[in-house]
Amino acid sequence: MLKTTVKALACALSLTAGLAFADPITIKFAHVVADNTPKGQGALLFKKLAEERLPGKVKVEVYPNSSLYGDGKEMEALLLGDVHMLAPSLAKFEHYNKGIQIYDLPFLFDDIEAVDRFQASPQGQKLLSSMEDKGITGLAYWHNGMKQLSSNKAMHEPKDARGLKFRVQASNVLDEQFKAIRANPRKMSFSEVYQGLQTGVVNGTENTWSNYYSQKVHEVQPYFTHSEHGVIDYMVITNTKFWKGLPDDVRGELKTIMDEVTVEVNRQADDLNREARDAIAKAGTSEIIELTPEQRAKWREAMQPVWKKFEGEIGKELIEAAQASNQQ
Ligand code: LMR
């Protein structure tokens, strides 16, 4: 009898202890860039706010620089539940939703403000939930910024890029963009870019100033062309099953935090890119080529035929909605 009571008491105690000291939910957030970039800063701010506001309930582990999963592996890991949050560049979703390819169309958006307006539009917001049937939930868009070109050769006009090898993200649109200027695109993971440029596997690439500077690309690229020919932004995503399985209060608070972090990331992204550009100029390793309006028009004219090739996959209406975001 006594033995049974002690046993029951021990059991009750351990249950209470279990409830009081339940393990926090661990959220692994992996990404491929450095901490000193818009995405890197966003992931760290998300961790800080989540752990401050949900003490003991949530722990966020941030893995930058492809340290947990890099391109090519991270989506699979998210679907398997091995990582819970990612923020891939919008160029990396073509296997999951063709509509998201819209963000890769060259010279579609005049500037990051136009991108912002499109993302906030009903069409832009719809893309966030467009992959739920595949197990991916989009939580937010984060800006990085407009893309610039880089190379081991000075590029003022599209003809200067002819025959050069360019690293591209895993995107068919970007592949076609470089083919349109008679260059040779090569899909490559972000973590391989520096070495690829250093060893001459590729001659050039395209990216934002913050990604160039934080990866030290200026050490291996003597020329940048300030082209603003496209955008690199992100979709913060989570595993749908994981997200829906969170306790309601935790999920609600995390969404509120995500919205706050998004405002902050998008407010700071421009400054981070400007600072990175200044730092590259100051390093004195590379020339930053400014284009005249006529030269820029030539790049646009050479690259824009790509739109037609992808109109069927992306949808004419979506392209028109994106164009409309330029005119406000
Ligand atoms: C790239 O692969 O070039 C970038 O999109 C990496 C990133 O996440 O900014």
Short mmCIF file of C-alpha atoms and ligand atoms in Angstrom, two decimals:
data_model
loop_
_atom_site.label_atom_id
_atom_site.label_comp_id
_atom_site.label_asym_id
_atom_site.label_seq_id
_atom_site.Cartn_x
_atom_site.Cartn_y
_atom_site.Cartn_z
CA MET A 1 0.00 0.00 0.00
CA LEU A 2 2.72 2.41 1.12
CA LYS A 3 4.80 1.39 -1.83
CA THR A 4 1.93 2.17 -4.21
CA THR A 5 1.32 5.62 -2.65
CA VAL A 6 5.00 6.56 -2.88
CA LYS A 7 5.08 5.43 -6.45
CA ALA A 8 1.93 7.45 -7.29
CA LEU A 9 3.38 10.50 -5.52
CA ALA A 10 6.66 10.21 -7.40
CA CYS A 11 4.76 9.90 -10.62
CA ALA A 12 2.63 12.97 -9.87
CA LEU A 13 5.74 14.94 -8.88
CA SER A 14 7.56 14.07 -12.02
CA LEU A 15 4.50 15.00 -14.08
CA THR A 16 4.29 18.41 -12.38
CA ALA A 17 8.00 18.90 -12.84
CA GLY A 18 7.60 17.86 -16.42
CA LEU A 19 4.97 20.50 -16.97
CA ALA A 20 6.84 23.23 -15.15
CA PHE A 21 10.15 22.51 -16.84
CA ALA A 22 8.90 21.38 -20.24
CA ASP A 23 11.59 21.70 -22.87
CA PRO A 24 11.28 24.83 -24.97
CA ILE A 25 10.32 24.37 -28.61
CA THR A 26 13.51 24.62 -30.63
CA ILE A 27 13.28 26.46 -33.92
CA LYS A 28 16.25 25.95 -36.21
CA PHE A 29 16.57 28.87 -38.64
CA ALA A 30 19.17 28.25 -41.33
CA HIS A 31 20.38 30.53 -44.11
CA VAL A 32 23.28 30.88 -46.52
CA VAL A 33 24.50 34.46 -46.02
CA ALA A 34 26.60 36.26 -43.40
CA ASP A 35 25.30 37.88 -40.21
CA ASN A 36 26.06 41.40 -41.47
CA THR A 37 23.44 41.31 -44.22
CA PRO A 38 19.71 42.14 -44.19
CA LYS A 39 18.76 38.47 -43.84
CA GLY A 40 21.48 37.73 -41.30
CA GLN A 41 20.34 40.63 -39.12
CA GLY A 42 16.69 39.65 -39.51
CA ALA A 43 17.30 36.09 -38.34
CA LEU A 44 19.17 37.34 -35.26
CA LEU A 45 16.46 39.87 -34.40
CA PHE A 46 13.81 37.16 -34.74
CA LYS A 47 15.77 35.00 -32.29
CA LYS A 48 16.20 37.85 -29.81
CA LEU A 49 12.52 38.87 -29.77
CA ALA A 50 11.20 35.29 -29.75
CA GLU A 51 13.35 34.32 -26.77
CA GLU A 52 12.57 37.56 -24.90
CA ARG A 53 8.82 37.34 -25.37
CA LEU A 54 8.38 33.59 -25.12
CA PRO A 55 10.88 32.81 -22.34
CA GLY A 56 11.25 29.12 -21.66
CA LYS A 57 8.77 28.34 -24.42
CA VAL A 58 10.83 28.93 -27.53
CA LYS A 59 14.51 28.69 -28.35
CA VAL A 60 15.74 29.83 -31.75
CA GLU A 61 19.00 28.51 -33.17
CA VAL A 62 20.32 30.56 -36.10
CA TYR A 63 22.72 28.90 -38.54
CA PRO A 64 24.24 31.45 -40.98
CA ASN A 65 26.67 30.92 -43.89
CA SER A 66 25.29 27.53 -45.01
CA SER A 67 26.62 26.11 -41.71
CA LEU A 68 23.67 23.74 -41.26
CA TYR A 69 22.30 23.38 -44.79
CA GLY A 70 23.29 25.17 -47.97
CA ASP A 71 21.50 25.71 -51.25
CA GLY A 72 20.22 22.49 -52.71
CA LYS A 73 19.75 20.80 -49.34
CA GLU A 74 17.87 23.32 -47.25
CA MET A 75 14.41 22.93 -48.82
CA GLU A 76 14.55 19.18 -48.52
CA ALA A 77 15.62 19.54 -44.88
CA LEU A 78 12.69 21.88 -44.21
CA LEU A 79 10.23 19.41 -45.71
CA LEU A 80 11.73 16.61 -43.61
CA GLY A 81 11.41 18.76 -40.48
CA ASP A 82 15.18 18.81 -39.85
CA VAL A 83 15.14 22.62 -39.95
CA HIS A 84 12.11 24.78 -39.22
CA MET A 85 12.71 28.14 -40.84
CA LEU A 86 14.56 29.32 -43.93
CA ALA A 87 14.61 32.50 -45.98
CA PRO A 88 15.73 31.45 -49.46
CA SER A 89 16.14 33.99 -52.18
CA LEU A 90 13.01 34.23 -54.33
CA ALA A 91 15.07 32.78 -57.18
CA LYS A 92 15.10 29.40 -55.45
CA PHE A 93 11.41 28.45 -55.56
CA GLU A 94 10.84 27.47 -59.17
CA HIS A 95 10.30 23.78 -58.31
CA TYR A 96 7.56 24.71 -55.86
CA ASN A 97 5.69 27.53 -57.59
CA LYS A 98 6.40 28.88 -61.06
CA GLY A 99 4.68 32.18 -60.26
CA ILE A 100 7.49 33.14 -57.87
CA GLN A 101 9.82 33.25 -60.88
CA ILE A 102 8.32 36.68 -61.49
CA TYR A 103 10.89 38.19 -59.13
CA ASP A 104 13.74 37.09 -61.42
CA LEU A 105 12.49 38.82 -64.57
CA PRO A 106 15.18 41.37 -65.47
CA PHE A 107 14.23 45.06 -65.40
CA LEU A 108 10.70 44.30 -64.23
CA PHE A 109 10.78 46.44 -61.09
CA ASP A 110 12.06 50.02 -61.28
CA ASP A 111 13.29 49.98 -57.70
CA ILE A 112 12.89 48.28 -54.32
CA GLU A 113 9.84 50.46 -53.51
CA ALA A 114 8.06 48.94 -56.51
CA VAL A 115 9.04 45.45 -55.30
CA ASP A 116 7.65 46.38 -51.89
CA ARG A 117 4.32 47.51 -53.36
CA PHE A 118 3.99 44.32 -55.40
CA GLN A 119 4.77 42.14 -52.37
CA ALA A 120 2.07 43.95 -50.38
CA SER A 121 -0.52 43.58 -53.19
CA PRO A 122 -3.10 40.78 -53.15
CA GLN A 123 -1.14 39.00 -55.92
CA GLY A 124 2.13 39.25 -54.00
CA GLN A 125 0.51 38.08 -50.76
CA LYS A 126 -1.12 35.15 -52.52
CA LEU A 127 2.30 33.80 -53.47
CA LEU A 128 3.13 33.45 -49.75
CA SER A 129 0.46 30.78 -49.33
CA SER A 130 0.88 29.24 -52.79
CA MET A 131 3.01 26.30 -51.59
CA GLU A 132 0.93 25.11 -48.63
CA ASP A 133 -0.14 22.01 -50.53
CA LYS A 134 3.55 21.13 -50.79
CA GLY A 135 4.14 21.62 -47.06
CA ILE A 136 5.70 25.11 -47.22
CA THR A 137 4.14 28.16 -45.55
CA GLY A 138 5.41 31.62 -46.45
CA LEU A 139 5.48 33.91 -43.42
CA ALA A 140 6.92 37.13 -44.87
CA TYR A 141 8.97 38.78 -47.59
CA TRP A 142 12.30 40.28 -46.57
CA HIS A 143 14.22 42.68 -48.75
CA ASN A 144 17.82 42.42 -49.63
CA GLY A 145 17.92 44.79 -52.57
CA MET A 146 18.62 45.41 -56.23
CA LYS A 147 21.25 43.31 -58.03
CA GLN A 148 24.47 44.54 -59.61
CA LEU A 149 26.78 42.75 -62.03
CA SER A 150 30.40 41.87 -61.37
CA SER A 151 33.15 40.49 -63.57
CA ASN A 152 36.86 40.24 -64.24
CA LYS A 153 36.26 42.47 -67.25
CA ALA A 154 34.85 46.00 -67.39
CA MET A 155 31.20 45.84 -68.50
CA HIS A 156 29.49 48.98 -69.78
CA GLU A 157 27.24 47.39 -72.38
CA PRO A 158 25.80 43.90 -72.85
CA LYS A 159 28.31 43.13 -75.58
CA ASP A 160 31.07 43.36 -72.94
CA ALA A 161 29.61 40.28 -71.22
CA ARG A 162 29.60 38.14 -74.36
CA GLY A 163 31.28 34.78 -73.87
CA LEU A 164 31.92 35.30 -70.15
CA LYS A 165 30.86 32.66 -67.62
CA PHE A 166 28.46 33.90 -64.93
CA ARG A 167 27.43 32.20 -61.74
CA VAL A 168 23.65 32.19 -61.32
CA GLN A 169 21.33 30.99 -58.61
CA ALA A 170 19.30 27.85 -59.33
CA SER A 171 16.83 29.67 -61.57
CA ASN A 172 15.94 29.04 -65.20
CA VAL A 173 14.97 32.69 -65.63
CA LEU A 174 18.44 33.82 -64.58
CA ASP A 175 19.97 31.21 -66.83
CA GLU A 176 18.05 32.65 -69.79
CA GLN A 177 18.87 36.20 -68.76
CA PHE A 178 22.58 35.56 -69.29
CA LYS A 179 22.00 33.55 -72.45
CA ALA A 180 20.10 36.56 -73.80
CA ILE A 181 23.33 38.60 -73.66
CA ARG A 182 25.28 35.67 -75.15
CA ALA A 183 27.09 34.87 -71.93
CA ASN A 184 27.40 31.42 -70.33
CA PRO A 185 25.43 30.97 -67.11
CA ARG A 186 26.36 28.34 -64.56
CA LYS A 187 24.13 27.40 -61.63
CA MET A 188 26.15 27.27 -58.43
CA SER A 189 25.48 27.29 -54.68
CA PHE A 190 26.05 30.55 -52.88
CA SER A 191 28.74 28.99 -50.69
CA GLU A 192 30.82 28.17 -53.79
CA VAL A 193 30.74 31.64 -55.34
CA TYR A 194 33.96 33.08 -53.91
CA GLN A 195 36.03 30.08 -54.86
CA GLY A 196 34.37 29.81 -58.26
CA LEU A 197 35.36 33.39 -59.02
CA GLN A 198 38.82 33.03 -57.53
CA THR A 199 39.69 29.94 -59.53
CA GLY A 200 38.12 31.19 -62.77
CA VAL A 201 35.41 28.50 -62.94
CA VAL A 202 33.22 31.55 -63.53
CA ASN A 203 34.25 35.06 -64.60
CA GLY A 204 31.44 37.05 -63.06
CA THR A 205 28.15 37.02 -61.21
CA GLU A 206 25.22 39.14 -60.05
CA ASN A 207 24.29 39.99 -56.48
CA THR A 208 23.55 42.76 -54.02
CA TRP A 209 26.23 45.00 -52.51
CA SER A 210 25.75 43.46 -49.06
CA ASN A 211 26.24 39.93 -50.39
CA TYR A 212 29.28 41.00 -52.40
CA TYR A 213 30.94 42.73 -49.49
CA SER A 214 30.17 40.15 -46.81
CA GLN A 215 31.50 37.34 -49.05
CA LYS A 216 34.61 39.43 -49.94
CA VAL A 217 33.76 39.14 -53.64
CA HIS A 218 35.53 42.46 -54.25
CA GLU A 219 38.82 40.65 -53.52
CA VAL A 220 38.31 38.52 -56.64
CA GLN A 221 36.30 40.80 -58.94
CA PRO A 222 38.03 43.91 -60.31
CA TYR A 223 34.82 45.32 -61.83
CA PHE A 224 31.28 45.94 -60.64
CA THR A 225 28.59 47.40 -62.86
CA HIS A 226 25.95 49.39 -60.98
CA SER A 227 23.11 47.96 -63.04
CA GLU A 228 20.14 47.48 -60.67
CA HIS A 229 18.82 45.06 -63.30
CA GLY A 230 16.84 42.87 -60.93
CA VAL A 231 16.11 42.08 -57.30
CA ILE A 232 17.28 39.67 -54.62
CA ASP A 233 14.63 39.36 -51.94
CA TYR A 234 13.57 36.53 -49.68
CA MET A 235 10.57 34.57 -48.58
CA VAL A 236 10.76 33.51 -44.96
CA ILE A 237 9.27 30.04 -44.92
CA THR A 238 8.41 27.35 -42.45
CA ASN A 239 7.26 23.74 -42.56
CA THR A 240 3.44 23.92 -42.70
CA LYS A 241 2.90 20.91 -40.43
CA PHE A 242 5.35 22.23 -37.83
CA TRP A 243 3.77 25.70 -37.92
CA LYS A 244 0.21 24.43 -37.61
CA GLY A 245 1.27 22.10 -34.82
CA LEU A 246 2.55 24.92 -32.59
CA PRO A 247 0.36 25.93 -29.62
CA ASP A 248 -1.96 28.75 -30.76
CA ASP A 249 -0.50 31.34 -28.40
CA VAL A 250 3.07 30.56 -29.46
CA ARG A 251 2.24 30.64 -33.17
CA GLY A 252 0.33 33.93 -32.74
CA GLU A 253 3.21 35.59 -30.89
CA LEU A 254 5.79 34.32 -33.39
CA LYS A 255 3.74 35.75 -36.26
CA THR A 256 3.52 39.12 -34.50
CA ILE A 257 7.28 39.04 -33.98
CA MET A 258 7.85 38.06 -37.63
CA ASP A 259 5.80 41.06 -38.76
CA GLU A 260 7.83 43.41 -36.55
CA VAL A 261 11.13 41.93 -37.73
CA THR A 262 10.00 42.28 -41.36
CA VAL A 263 9.41 46.01 -40.91
CA GLU A 264 12.86 46.36 -39.38
CA VAL A 265 14.67 44.26 -42.02
CA ASN A 266 13.00 46.17 -44.83
CA ARG A 267 13.80 49.51 -43.19
CA GLN A 268 17.50 48.66 -42.80
CA ALA A 269 18.23 46.74 -46.01
CA ASP A 270 18.89 49.79 -48.11
CA ASP A 271 21.32 51.25 -45.57
CA LEU A 272 23.20 47.95 -45.29
CA ASN A 273 23.60 47.79 -49.07
CA ARG A 274 24.72 51.42 -49.27
CA GLU A 275 27.29 50.86 -46.51
CA ALA A 276 28.55 47.71 -48.25
CA ARG A 277 28.88 49.56 -51.53
CA ASP A 278 30.86 52.36 -49.82
CA ALA A 279 33.08 49.77 -48.15
CA ILE A 280 33.84 48.12 -51.51
CA ALA A 281 34.68 51.50 -53.01
CA LYS A 282 36.90 52.28 -50.01
CA ALA A 283 38.71 48.94 -50.26
CA GLY A 284 40.10 50.15 -53.58
CA THR A 285 40.22 46.66 -55.06
CA SER A 286 37.62 47.18 -57.75
CA GLU A 287 36.17 49.77 -60.06
CA ILE A 288 32.45 50.48 -59.74
CA ILE A 289 31.14 51.32 -63.20
CA GLU A 290 28.19 53.70 -63.41
CA LEU A 291 26.00 53.37 -66.50
CA THR A 292 24.69 56.23 -68.58
CA PRO A 293 20.92 56.07 -69.23
CA GLU A 294 21.69 54.98 -72.80
CA GLN A 295 23.94 52.13 -71.64
CA ARG A 296 21.37 50.96 -69.12
CA ALA A 297 18.72 50.99 -71.84
CA LYS A 298 20.91 48.62 -73.86
CA TRP A 299 21.05 46.11 -71.01
CA ARG A 300 17.29 46.33 -70.63
CA GLU A 301 16.71 45.85 -74.33
CA ALA A 302 19.02 42.82 -74.42
CA MET A 303 17.60 41.10 -71.35
CA GLN A 304 13.91 41.89 -71.50
CA PRO A 305 13.03 39.31 -74.21
CA VAL A 306 13.31 36.77 -71.36
CA TRP A 307 9.90 37.92 -70.10
CA LYS A 308 8.14 36.44 -73.13
CA LYS A 309 9.81 33.07 -72.61
CA PHE A 310 8.39 32.76 -69.10
CA GLU A 311 5.04 34.49 -69.62
CA GLY A 312 3.26 31.14 -69.93
CA GLU A 313 4.72 29.73 -66.70
CA ILE A 314 4.43 32.89 -64.64
CA GLY A 315 1.15 34.24 -66.01
CA LYS A 316 0.55 37.42 -67.99
CA GLU A 317 -1.72 38.88 -65.32
CA LEU A 318 0.90 38.49 -62.63
CA ILE A 319 3.48 40.24 -64.81
CA GLU A 320 1.02 43.08 -65.44
CA ALA A 321 0.32 43.40 -61.72
CA ALA A 322 4.07 43.64 -61.06
CA GLN A 323 4.46 46.27 -63.78
CA ALA A 324 1.61 48.27 -62.27
CA SER A 325 3.59 48.50 -59.03
CA ASN A 326 6.10 50.73 -60.83
CA GLN A 327 3.59 53.41 -61.61
CA GLN A 328 2.38 54.49 -58.19
C1 LMR B 1 22.58 33.87 -53.85
O1 LMR B 1 22.50 32.63 -53.84
O2 LMR B 1 23.23 34.53 -54.64
C2 LMR B 1 21.81 34.69 -52.84
O3 LMR B 1 20.50 34.64 -53.15
C3 LMR B 1 22.08 34.25 -51.46
C4 LMR B 1 21.13 34.94 -50.52
O4 LMR B 1 20.44 34.24 -49.81
O5 LMR B 1 21.13 36.18 -50.49
#
